[in-house]
Coordinates of C-alpha atoms and ligand atoms in Angstrom, one line a residue:
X1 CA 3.8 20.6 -11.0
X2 CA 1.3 17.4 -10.0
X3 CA -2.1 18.2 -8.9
X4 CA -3.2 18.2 -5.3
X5 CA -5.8 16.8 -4.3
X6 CA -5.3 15.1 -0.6
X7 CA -1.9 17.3 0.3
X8 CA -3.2 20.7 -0.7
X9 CA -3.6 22.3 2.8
X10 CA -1.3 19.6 4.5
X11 CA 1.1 22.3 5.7
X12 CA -1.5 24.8 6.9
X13 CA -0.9 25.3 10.7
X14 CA -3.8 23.4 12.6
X15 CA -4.8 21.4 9.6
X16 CA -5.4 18.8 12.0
X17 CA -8.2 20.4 14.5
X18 CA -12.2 20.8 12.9
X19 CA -11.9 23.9 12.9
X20 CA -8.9 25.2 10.6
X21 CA -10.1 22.1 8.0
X22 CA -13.6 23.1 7.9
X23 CA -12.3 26.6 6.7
X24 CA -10.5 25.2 4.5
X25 CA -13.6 23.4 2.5
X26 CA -13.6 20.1 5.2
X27 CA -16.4 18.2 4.8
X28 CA -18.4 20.0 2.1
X29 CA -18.3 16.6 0.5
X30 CA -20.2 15.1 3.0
X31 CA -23.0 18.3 2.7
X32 CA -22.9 17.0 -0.5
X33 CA -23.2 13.8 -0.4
X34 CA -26.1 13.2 2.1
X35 CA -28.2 15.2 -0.6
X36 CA -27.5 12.1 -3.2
X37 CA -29.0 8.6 -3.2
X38 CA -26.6 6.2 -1.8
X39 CA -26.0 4.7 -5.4
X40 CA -25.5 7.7 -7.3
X41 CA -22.4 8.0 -4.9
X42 CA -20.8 4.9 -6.0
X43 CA -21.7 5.8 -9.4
X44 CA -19.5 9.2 -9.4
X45 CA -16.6 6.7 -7.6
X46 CA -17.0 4.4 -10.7
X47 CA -17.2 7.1 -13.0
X48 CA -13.9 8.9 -11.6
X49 CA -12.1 5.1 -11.8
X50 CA -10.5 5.2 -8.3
X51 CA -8.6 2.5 -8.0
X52 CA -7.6 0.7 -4.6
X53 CA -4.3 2.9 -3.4
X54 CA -3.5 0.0 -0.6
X55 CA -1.6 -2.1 -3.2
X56 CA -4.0 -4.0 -5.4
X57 CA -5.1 -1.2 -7.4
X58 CA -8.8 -3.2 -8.2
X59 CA -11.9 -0.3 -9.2
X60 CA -12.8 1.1 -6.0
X61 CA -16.6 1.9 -7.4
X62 CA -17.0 -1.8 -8.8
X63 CA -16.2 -3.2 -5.4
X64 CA -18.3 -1.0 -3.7
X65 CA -20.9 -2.4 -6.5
X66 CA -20.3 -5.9 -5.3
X67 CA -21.3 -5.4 -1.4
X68 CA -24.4 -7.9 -1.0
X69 CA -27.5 -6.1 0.5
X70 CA -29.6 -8.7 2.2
X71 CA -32.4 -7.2 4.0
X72 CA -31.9 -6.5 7.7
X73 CA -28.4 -7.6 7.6
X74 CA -26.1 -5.0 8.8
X75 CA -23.1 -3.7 6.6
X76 CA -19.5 -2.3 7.1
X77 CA -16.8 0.1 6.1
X78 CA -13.2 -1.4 7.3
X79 CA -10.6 1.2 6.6
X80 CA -7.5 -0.8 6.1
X81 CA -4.6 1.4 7.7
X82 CA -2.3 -1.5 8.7
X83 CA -0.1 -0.1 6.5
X84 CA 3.0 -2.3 6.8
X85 CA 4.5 -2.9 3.6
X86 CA 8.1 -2.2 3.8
X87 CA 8.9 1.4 2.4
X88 CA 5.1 2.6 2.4
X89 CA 4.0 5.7 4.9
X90 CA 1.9 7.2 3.2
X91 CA -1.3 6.7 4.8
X92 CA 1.0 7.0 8.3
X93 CA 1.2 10.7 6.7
X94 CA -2.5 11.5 5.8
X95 CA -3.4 10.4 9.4
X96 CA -1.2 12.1 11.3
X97 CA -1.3 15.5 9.8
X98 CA -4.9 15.5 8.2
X99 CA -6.8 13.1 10.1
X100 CA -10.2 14.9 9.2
X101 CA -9.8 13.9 5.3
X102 CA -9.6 10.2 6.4
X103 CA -12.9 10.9 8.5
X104 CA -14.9 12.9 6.1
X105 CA -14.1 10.0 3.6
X106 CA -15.3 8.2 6.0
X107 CA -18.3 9.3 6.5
X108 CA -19.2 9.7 2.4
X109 CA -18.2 6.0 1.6
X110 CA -20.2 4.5 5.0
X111 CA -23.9 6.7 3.8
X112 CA -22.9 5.1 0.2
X113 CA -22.2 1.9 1.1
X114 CA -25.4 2.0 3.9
X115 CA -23.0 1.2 6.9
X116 CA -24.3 2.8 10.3
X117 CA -20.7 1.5 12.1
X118 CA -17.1 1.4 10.5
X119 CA -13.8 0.7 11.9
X120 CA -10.5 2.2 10.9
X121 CA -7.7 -1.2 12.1
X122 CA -4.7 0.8 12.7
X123 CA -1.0 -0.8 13.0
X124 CA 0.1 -1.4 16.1
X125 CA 4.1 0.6 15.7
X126 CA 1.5 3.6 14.7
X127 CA 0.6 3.8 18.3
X128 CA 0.4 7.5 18.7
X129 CA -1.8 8.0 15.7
X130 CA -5.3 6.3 17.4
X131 CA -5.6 9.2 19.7
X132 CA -5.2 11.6 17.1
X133 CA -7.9 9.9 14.9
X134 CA -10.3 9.4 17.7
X135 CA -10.1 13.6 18.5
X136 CA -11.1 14.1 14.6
X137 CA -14.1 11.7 15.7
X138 CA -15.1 13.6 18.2
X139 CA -14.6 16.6 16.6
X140 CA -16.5 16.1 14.2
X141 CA -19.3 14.0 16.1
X142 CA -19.6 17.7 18.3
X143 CA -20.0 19.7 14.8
X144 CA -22.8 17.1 14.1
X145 CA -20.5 15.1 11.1
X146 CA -21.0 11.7 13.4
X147 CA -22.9 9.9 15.2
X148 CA -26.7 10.0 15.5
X149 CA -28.8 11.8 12.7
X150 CA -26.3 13.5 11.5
X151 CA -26.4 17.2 9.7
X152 CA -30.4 16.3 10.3
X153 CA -31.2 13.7 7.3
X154 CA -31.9 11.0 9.9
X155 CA -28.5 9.0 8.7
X156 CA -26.4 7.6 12.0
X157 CA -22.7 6.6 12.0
X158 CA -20.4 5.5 14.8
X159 CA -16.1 5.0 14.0
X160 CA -14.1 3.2 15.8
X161 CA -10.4 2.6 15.7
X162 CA -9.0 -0.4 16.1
X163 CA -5.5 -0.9 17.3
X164 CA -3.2 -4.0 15.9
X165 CA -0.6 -5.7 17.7
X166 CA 2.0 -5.4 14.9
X167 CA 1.4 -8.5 12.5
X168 CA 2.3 -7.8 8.8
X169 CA -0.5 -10.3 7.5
X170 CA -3.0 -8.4 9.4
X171 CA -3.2 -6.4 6.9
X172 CA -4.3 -8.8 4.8
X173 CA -8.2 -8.0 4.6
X174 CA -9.8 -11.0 5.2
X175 CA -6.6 -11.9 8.5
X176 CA -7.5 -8.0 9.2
X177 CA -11.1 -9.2 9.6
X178 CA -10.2 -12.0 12.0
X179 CA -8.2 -9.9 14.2
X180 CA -10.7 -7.6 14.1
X181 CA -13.8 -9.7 15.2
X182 CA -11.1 -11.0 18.4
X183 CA -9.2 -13.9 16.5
X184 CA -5.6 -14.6 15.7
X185 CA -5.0 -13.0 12.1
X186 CA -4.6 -16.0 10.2
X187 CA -6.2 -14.8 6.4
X188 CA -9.6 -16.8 5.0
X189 CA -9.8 -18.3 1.7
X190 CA -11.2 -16.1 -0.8
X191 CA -14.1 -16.4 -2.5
X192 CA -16.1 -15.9 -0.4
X193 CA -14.8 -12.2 -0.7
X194 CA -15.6 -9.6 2.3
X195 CA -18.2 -7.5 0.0
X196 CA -20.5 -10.8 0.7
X197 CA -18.9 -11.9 4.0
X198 CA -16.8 -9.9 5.7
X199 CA -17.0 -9.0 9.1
X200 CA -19.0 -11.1 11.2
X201 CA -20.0 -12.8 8.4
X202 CA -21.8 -9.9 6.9
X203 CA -21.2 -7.6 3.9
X204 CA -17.8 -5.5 4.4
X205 CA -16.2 -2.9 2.1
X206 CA -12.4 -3.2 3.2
X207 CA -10.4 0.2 1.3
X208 CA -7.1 1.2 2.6
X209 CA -7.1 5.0 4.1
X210 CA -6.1 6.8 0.6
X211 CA -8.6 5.3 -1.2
X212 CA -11.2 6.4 1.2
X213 CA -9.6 10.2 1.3
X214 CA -9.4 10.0 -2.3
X215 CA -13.6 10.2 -2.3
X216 CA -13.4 13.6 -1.2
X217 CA -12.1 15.0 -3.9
X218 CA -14.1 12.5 -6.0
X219 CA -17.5 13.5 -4.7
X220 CA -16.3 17.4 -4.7
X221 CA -14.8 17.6 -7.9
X222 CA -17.4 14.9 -9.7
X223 CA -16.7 11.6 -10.6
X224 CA -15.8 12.3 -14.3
X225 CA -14.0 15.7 -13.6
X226 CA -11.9 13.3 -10.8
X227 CA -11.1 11.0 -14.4
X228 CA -9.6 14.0 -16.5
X229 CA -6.7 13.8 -13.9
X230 CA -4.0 11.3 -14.9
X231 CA -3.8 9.5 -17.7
X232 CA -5.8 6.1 -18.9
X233 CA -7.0 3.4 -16.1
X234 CA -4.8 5.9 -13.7
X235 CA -7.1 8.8 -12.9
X236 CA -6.7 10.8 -10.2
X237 CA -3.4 11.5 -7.9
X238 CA -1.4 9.0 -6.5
X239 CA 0.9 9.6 -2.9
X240 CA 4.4 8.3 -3.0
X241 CA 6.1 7.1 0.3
X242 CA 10.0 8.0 -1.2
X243 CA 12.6 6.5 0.7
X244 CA 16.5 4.8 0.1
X245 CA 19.8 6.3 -1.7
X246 CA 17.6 9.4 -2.8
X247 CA 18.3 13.2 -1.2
X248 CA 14.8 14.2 -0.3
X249 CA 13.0 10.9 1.1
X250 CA 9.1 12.0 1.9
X251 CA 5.7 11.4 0.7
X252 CA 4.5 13.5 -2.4
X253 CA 1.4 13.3 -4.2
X254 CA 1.4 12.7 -8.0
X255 CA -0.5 13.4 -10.5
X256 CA 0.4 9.8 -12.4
X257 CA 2.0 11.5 -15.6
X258 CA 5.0 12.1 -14.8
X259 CA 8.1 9.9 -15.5
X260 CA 10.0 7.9 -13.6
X261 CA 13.2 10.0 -14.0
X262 CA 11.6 13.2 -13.1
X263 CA 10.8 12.2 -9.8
X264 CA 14.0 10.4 -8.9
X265 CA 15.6 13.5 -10.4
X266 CA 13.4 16.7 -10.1
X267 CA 13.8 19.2 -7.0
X268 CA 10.0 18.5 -6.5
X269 CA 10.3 15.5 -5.9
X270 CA 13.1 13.3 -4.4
X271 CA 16.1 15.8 -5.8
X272 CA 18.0 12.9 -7.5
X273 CA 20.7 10.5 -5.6
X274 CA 23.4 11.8 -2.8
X275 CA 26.7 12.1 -3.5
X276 CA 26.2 11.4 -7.4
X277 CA 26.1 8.2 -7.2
X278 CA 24.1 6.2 -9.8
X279 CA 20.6 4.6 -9.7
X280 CA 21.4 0.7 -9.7
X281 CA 17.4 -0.2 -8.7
X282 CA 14.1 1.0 -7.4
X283 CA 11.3 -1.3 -6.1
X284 CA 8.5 1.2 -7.0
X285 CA 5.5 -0.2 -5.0
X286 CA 6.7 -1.4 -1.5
X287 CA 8.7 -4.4 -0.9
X288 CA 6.5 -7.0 -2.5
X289 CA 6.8 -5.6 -5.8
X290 CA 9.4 -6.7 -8.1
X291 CA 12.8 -4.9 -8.1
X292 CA 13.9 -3.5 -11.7
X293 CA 17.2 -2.4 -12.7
X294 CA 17.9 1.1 -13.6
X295 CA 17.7 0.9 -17.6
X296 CA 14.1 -0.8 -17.5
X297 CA 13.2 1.4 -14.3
X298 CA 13.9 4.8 -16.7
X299 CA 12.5 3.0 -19.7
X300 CA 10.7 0.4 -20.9
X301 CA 12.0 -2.3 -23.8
X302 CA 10.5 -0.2 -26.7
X303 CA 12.5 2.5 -25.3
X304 CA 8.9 4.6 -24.1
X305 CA 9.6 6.8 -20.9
X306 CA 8.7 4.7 -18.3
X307 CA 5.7 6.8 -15.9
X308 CA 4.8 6.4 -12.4
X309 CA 1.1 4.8 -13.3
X310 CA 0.1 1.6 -12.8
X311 CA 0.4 0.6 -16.6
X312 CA 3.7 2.2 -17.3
X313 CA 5.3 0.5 -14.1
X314 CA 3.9 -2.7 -15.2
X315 CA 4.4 -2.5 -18.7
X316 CA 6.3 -5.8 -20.1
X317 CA 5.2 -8.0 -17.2
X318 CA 7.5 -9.6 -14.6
X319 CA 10.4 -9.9 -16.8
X320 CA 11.0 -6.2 -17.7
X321 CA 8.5 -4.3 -15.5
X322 CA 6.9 -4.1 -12.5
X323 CA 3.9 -2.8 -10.3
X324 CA 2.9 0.4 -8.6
X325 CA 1.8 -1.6 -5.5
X326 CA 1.2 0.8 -2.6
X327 CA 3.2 3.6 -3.7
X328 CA 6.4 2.8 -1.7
X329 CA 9.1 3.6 -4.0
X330 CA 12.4 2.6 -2.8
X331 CA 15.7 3.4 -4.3
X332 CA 19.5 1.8 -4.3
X333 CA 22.4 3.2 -5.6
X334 CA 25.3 1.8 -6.9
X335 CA 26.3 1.1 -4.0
X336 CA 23.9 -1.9 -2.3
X337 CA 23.8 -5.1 -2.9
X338 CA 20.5 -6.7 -4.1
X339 CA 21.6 -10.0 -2.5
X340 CA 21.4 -8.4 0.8
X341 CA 18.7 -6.6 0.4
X342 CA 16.9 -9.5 -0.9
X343 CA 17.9 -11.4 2.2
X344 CA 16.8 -8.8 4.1
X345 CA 13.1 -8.7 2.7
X346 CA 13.1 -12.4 2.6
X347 CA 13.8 -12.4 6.4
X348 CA 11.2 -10.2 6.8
X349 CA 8.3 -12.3 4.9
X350 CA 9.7 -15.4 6.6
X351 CA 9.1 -13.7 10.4
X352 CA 5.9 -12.4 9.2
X353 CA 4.4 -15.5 7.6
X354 CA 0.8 -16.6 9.1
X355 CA 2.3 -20.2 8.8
X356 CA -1.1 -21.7 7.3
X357 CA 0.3 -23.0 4.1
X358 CA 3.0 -25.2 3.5
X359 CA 4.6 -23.7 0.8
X360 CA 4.8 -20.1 2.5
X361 CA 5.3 -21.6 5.6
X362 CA 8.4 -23.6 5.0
X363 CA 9.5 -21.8 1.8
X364 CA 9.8 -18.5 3.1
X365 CA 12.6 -19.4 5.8
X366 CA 14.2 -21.9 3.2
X367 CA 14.5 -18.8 0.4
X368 CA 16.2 -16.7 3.7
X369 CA 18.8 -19.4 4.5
X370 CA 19.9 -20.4 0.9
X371 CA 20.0 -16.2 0.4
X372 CA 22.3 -15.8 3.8
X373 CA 24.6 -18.8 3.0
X374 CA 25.2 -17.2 -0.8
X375 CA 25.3 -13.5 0.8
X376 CA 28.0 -15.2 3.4
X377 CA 30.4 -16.2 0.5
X378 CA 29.3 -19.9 1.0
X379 CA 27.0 -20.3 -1.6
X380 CA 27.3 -22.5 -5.0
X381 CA 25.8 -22.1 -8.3
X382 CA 23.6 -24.9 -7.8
X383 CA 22.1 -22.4 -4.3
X384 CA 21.0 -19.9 -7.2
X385 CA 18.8 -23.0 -9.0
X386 CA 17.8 -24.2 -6.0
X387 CA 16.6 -20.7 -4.9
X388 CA 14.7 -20.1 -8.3
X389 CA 13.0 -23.4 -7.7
X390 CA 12.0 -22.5 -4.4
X391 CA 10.3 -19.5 -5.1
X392 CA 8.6 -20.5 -8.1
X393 CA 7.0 -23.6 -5.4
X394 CA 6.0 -21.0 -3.0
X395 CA 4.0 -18.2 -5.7
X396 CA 0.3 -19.1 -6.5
X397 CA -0.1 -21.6 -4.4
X398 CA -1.0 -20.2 -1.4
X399 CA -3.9 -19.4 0.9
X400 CA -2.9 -15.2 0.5
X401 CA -0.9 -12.9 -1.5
X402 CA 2.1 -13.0 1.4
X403 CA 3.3 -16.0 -0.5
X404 CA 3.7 -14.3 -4.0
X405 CA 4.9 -11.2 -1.8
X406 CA 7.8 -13.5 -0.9
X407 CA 8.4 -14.5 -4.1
X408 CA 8.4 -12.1 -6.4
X409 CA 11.5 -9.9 -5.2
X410 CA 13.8 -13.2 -5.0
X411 CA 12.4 -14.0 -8.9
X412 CA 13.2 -10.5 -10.1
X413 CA 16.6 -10.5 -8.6
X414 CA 17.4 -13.3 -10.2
X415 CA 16.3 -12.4 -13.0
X416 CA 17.8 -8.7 -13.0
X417 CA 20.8 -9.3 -10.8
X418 CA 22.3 -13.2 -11.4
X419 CA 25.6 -11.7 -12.3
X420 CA 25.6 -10.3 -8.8
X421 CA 24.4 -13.6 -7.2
X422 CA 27.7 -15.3 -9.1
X423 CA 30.1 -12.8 -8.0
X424 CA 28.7 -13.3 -4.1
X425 CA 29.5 -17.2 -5.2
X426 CA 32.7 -16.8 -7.1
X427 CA 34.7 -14.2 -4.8
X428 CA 34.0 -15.2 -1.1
X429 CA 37.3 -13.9 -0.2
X430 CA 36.3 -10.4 -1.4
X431 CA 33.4 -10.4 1.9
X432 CA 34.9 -9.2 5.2
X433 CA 33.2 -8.6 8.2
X434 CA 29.4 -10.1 8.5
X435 CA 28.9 -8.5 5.2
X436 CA 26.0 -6.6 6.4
X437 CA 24.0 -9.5 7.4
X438 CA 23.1 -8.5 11.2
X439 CA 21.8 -11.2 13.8
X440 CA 19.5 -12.9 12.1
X441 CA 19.0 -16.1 14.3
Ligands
NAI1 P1 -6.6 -8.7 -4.4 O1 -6.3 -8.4 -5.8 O2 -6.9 -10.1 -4.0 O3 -8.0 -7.9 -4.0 C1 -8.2 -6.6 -4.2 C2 -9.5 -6.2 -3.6 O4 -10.6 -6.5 -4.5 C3 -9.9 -6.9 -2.3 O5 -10.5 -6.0 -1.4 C4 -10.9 -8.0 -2.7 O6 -11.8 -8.4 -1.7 C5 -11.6 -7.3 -3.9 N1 -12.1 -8.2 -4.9 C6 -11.4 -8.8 -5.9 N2 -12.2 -9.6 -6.6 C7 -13.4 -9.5 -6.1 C8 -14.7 -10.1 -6.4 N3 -14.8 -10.9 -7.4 N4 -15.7 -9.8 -5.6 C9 -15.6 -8.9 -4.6 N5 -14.4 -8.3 -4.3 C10 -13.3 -8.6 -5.0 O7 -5.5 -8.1 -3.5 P2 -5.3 -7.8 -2.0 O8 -5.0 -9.0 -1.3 O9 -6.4 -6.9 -1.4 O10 -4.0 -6.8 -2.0 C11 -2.7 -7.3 -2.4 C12 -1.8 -6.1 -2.5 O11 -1.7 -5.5 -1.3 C13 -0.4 -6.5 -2.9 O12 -0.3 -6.5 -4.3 C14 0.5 -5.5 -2.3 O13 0.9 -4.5 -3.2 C15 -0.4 -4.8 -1.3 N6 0.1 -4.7 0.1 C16 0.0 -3.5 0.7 C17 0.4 -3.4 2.0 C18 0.4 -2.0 2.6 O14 0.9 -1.8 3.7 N7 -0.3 -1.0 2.0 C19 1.0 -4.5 2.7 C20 1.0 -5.7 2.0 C21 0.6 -5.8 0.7
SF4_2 FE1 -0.3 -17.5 5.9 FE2 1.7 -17.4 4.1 FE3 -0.4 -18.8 3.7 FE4 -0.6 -16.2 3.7 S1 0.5 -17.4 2.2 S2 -2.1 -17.6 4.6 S3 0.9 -15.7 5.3 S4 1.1 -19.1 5.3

């Protein structure tokens, strides 16, 4: 059984009020914390190797390490809980039912980082969940967590939470920061990175909400005693938004050493496939991640058990593995067809694209069309080149990741799944119906 560390009291009845957490050990960490020097805190998060859960997976404690201290310039905490990645609701989870473990991470991370206001930019869909945040604020502002000179040391915080109007690419951090300061969300180029100017031009930490509950346990447990848990360059526990062909869809939090099998398979987890049906796919990481066929999803080329860490998932690269992005692990049976679901993602990325860059920009809706006319039984082999091509226009040349995003799932079902693109082109009388393709003009 994995480890808990965020989802430990999650189903104790009023986990959600101050007062049930607090007896349950909420915010000791902070009592701890506000007895260290500022630095020593982002010492114990390098030391435990936290890595960014949003999607990225980049050192949490280095890029805390990065965040430029000019004198009298003011500095920020931005907790990144525009979670909108396709199959990912994990951090929809940890707000809604434990809002005080996002708040007392809060709180730790802003007197670390020297931040006297921080903002938690929430998706717009998760429109009952602000409310619920702001009564943990002022919760825990009346127990003395918040606010001015707090727990008497003389250190002040404010939080305030930020709604979104339901853009994907604001939560992009830098189009995150525009919409933030007012603007439309269109992402900035990057360097200059938010640690030296972020919001308002001044020194920003941006961490997606389990990365910023994660320093909880960090600061309880110790920064090297957080690093015993998991394996390698994955320390710590990891939560999984489970969703698709599986019979217990959910959000579990893992412990990074189990395999992939086990929790496709095991009761604990998502209590294998309905119906018996077999695995086809999984896109482990949320939709941007590359999809990966059953036999390299199970195991890897040298025939290793493949593991839900970051290495293990990416072992091989692009052409056998793939990434543990933001922990939205979404599974097909034998039943779907990766050319629709392809279309259907690149549908998606096309609506949600910023429009800055060309390549994104006109790429995007191009890869959708060329995937509809081959999922329609109209497509030619020369579609499948052409879509290859496309793609391979579109990733790295772009102003953010969205592009790559877009391109990456088309590339690994090509890759994976061509024989399936060719039977689409060489049985069109076999499609009946609008094969599945909805209204998408
Ligand atoms: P990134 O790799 O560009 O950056 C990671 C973080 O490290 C950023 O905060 C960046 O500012 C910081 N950083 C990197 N180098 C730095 C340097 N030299 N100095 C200072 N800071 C530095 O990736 P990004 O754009 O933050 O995230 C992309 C990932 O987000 C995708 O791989 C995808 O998995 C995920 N994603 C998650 C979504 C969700 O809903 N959770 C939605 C869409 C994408
Ligand atoms: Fe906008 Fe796409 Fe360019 Fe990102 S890659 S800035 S979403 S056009």
């Amino acid at each position: 059984m994995s480890k808990k560390l965020l989802l430990k009291h999650a189903h104790v009845e009023g986990i959600h009020t101050f007062d049930v957490y607090r007896k349950h050990g909420g915010y000791e960490s902070v009592e701890k914390a506000l007895k260290m020097a500022p630095d020593a805190i982002t010492e114990e998060v390098k030391a435990s190797g936290l890595r960014g859960r949003g999607g990225a997976g980049f050192p949490t404690g280095l890029k805390w390490s990065f965040l430029a201290k000019p004198e009298g310039v003011p500095r920020y905490l931005v907790v990144n809980a525009d979670e909108s990645e396709p199959g990912t609701f994990k951090d929809r989870y940890l707000m809604e039912f434990i809002p005080h473990l996002l708040i007392e991470g809060m709180i730790v991370s802003s007197y670390a980082l020297g931040a006297n206001t921080s903002y938690i930019y929430i998706r717009g869909e998760y429109s009952w969940i602000p409310d619920i945040l702001e009564k943990a604020i002022d919760e825990a502002k009346a127990a003395g967590f918040l606010g001015q000179n707090i727990q008497g040391t003389g250190y002040n915080l404010e939080i305030y939470v930020h709604r979104g109007a339901g853009a994907y690419i604001c939560g992009e951090e830098t189009a995150l920061l525009e919409s933030l300061e007012g603007k439309r969300g269109n992402p900035r180029l990057k360097p200059p990175f938010p640690a030296v100017k972020g919001l308002w031009a001044c020194p920003t930490v941006v961490n997606n909400v389990e990365t910023i509950a994660a320093v909880v346990p960090v600061i309880n447990l110790g920064g090297a005693e957080y690093a015993k848990i998991g394996v390698g360059k994955s320390t710590g526990t990891k939560l999984i938004s489970a969703c698709g062909n599986i019979n217990k869809p959910g959000v579990y939090e893992i412990d990074m050493t189990i395999t992939v099998e086990e929790f496709i398979y095991s009761d604990e987890y998502c209590g294998g496939i309905p119906n018996g049906k077999r695995l086809k796919a999984c896109i482990p990481g949320g939709s941007s991640v590359p999809i990966v066929p059953a036999n390299l999803l199970l195991r890897t080329i040298n025939g290793e058990p493949r593991y839900m860490n970051y290495e293990s998932l990416a072992d091989g690269g692009f052409a056998t593995g793939t990434m543990m992005g933001s922990g939205g692990f979404i599974v097909l049976d034998e039943d779907q067809s990766v050319v629709k679901h392809t279309m259907t993602l690149s549908h998606f990325y096309a609506h949600e694209s910023c429009g800055q860059c060309t390549p994104c920009r006109e790429g995007t809706p191009w890869m959708f069309k060329i995937l509809k006319k081959i999922a329609s039984g109209q497509g030619t082999l020369n579609d499948i080149d052409l879509l290859w091509d496309v793609q391979r226009k579109i990733e790295g040349n772009t102003i953010c990741p969205l592009g790559d995003a877009a391109a990456w799932p088309v590339a690994a079902a090509i890759r994976h799944f061509r024989d399936e693109f060719e039977w689409y082109i060489d049985n069109p009388d076999a499609l009946t119906g609008n094969y599945g393709i909805g209204n998408y003009d």
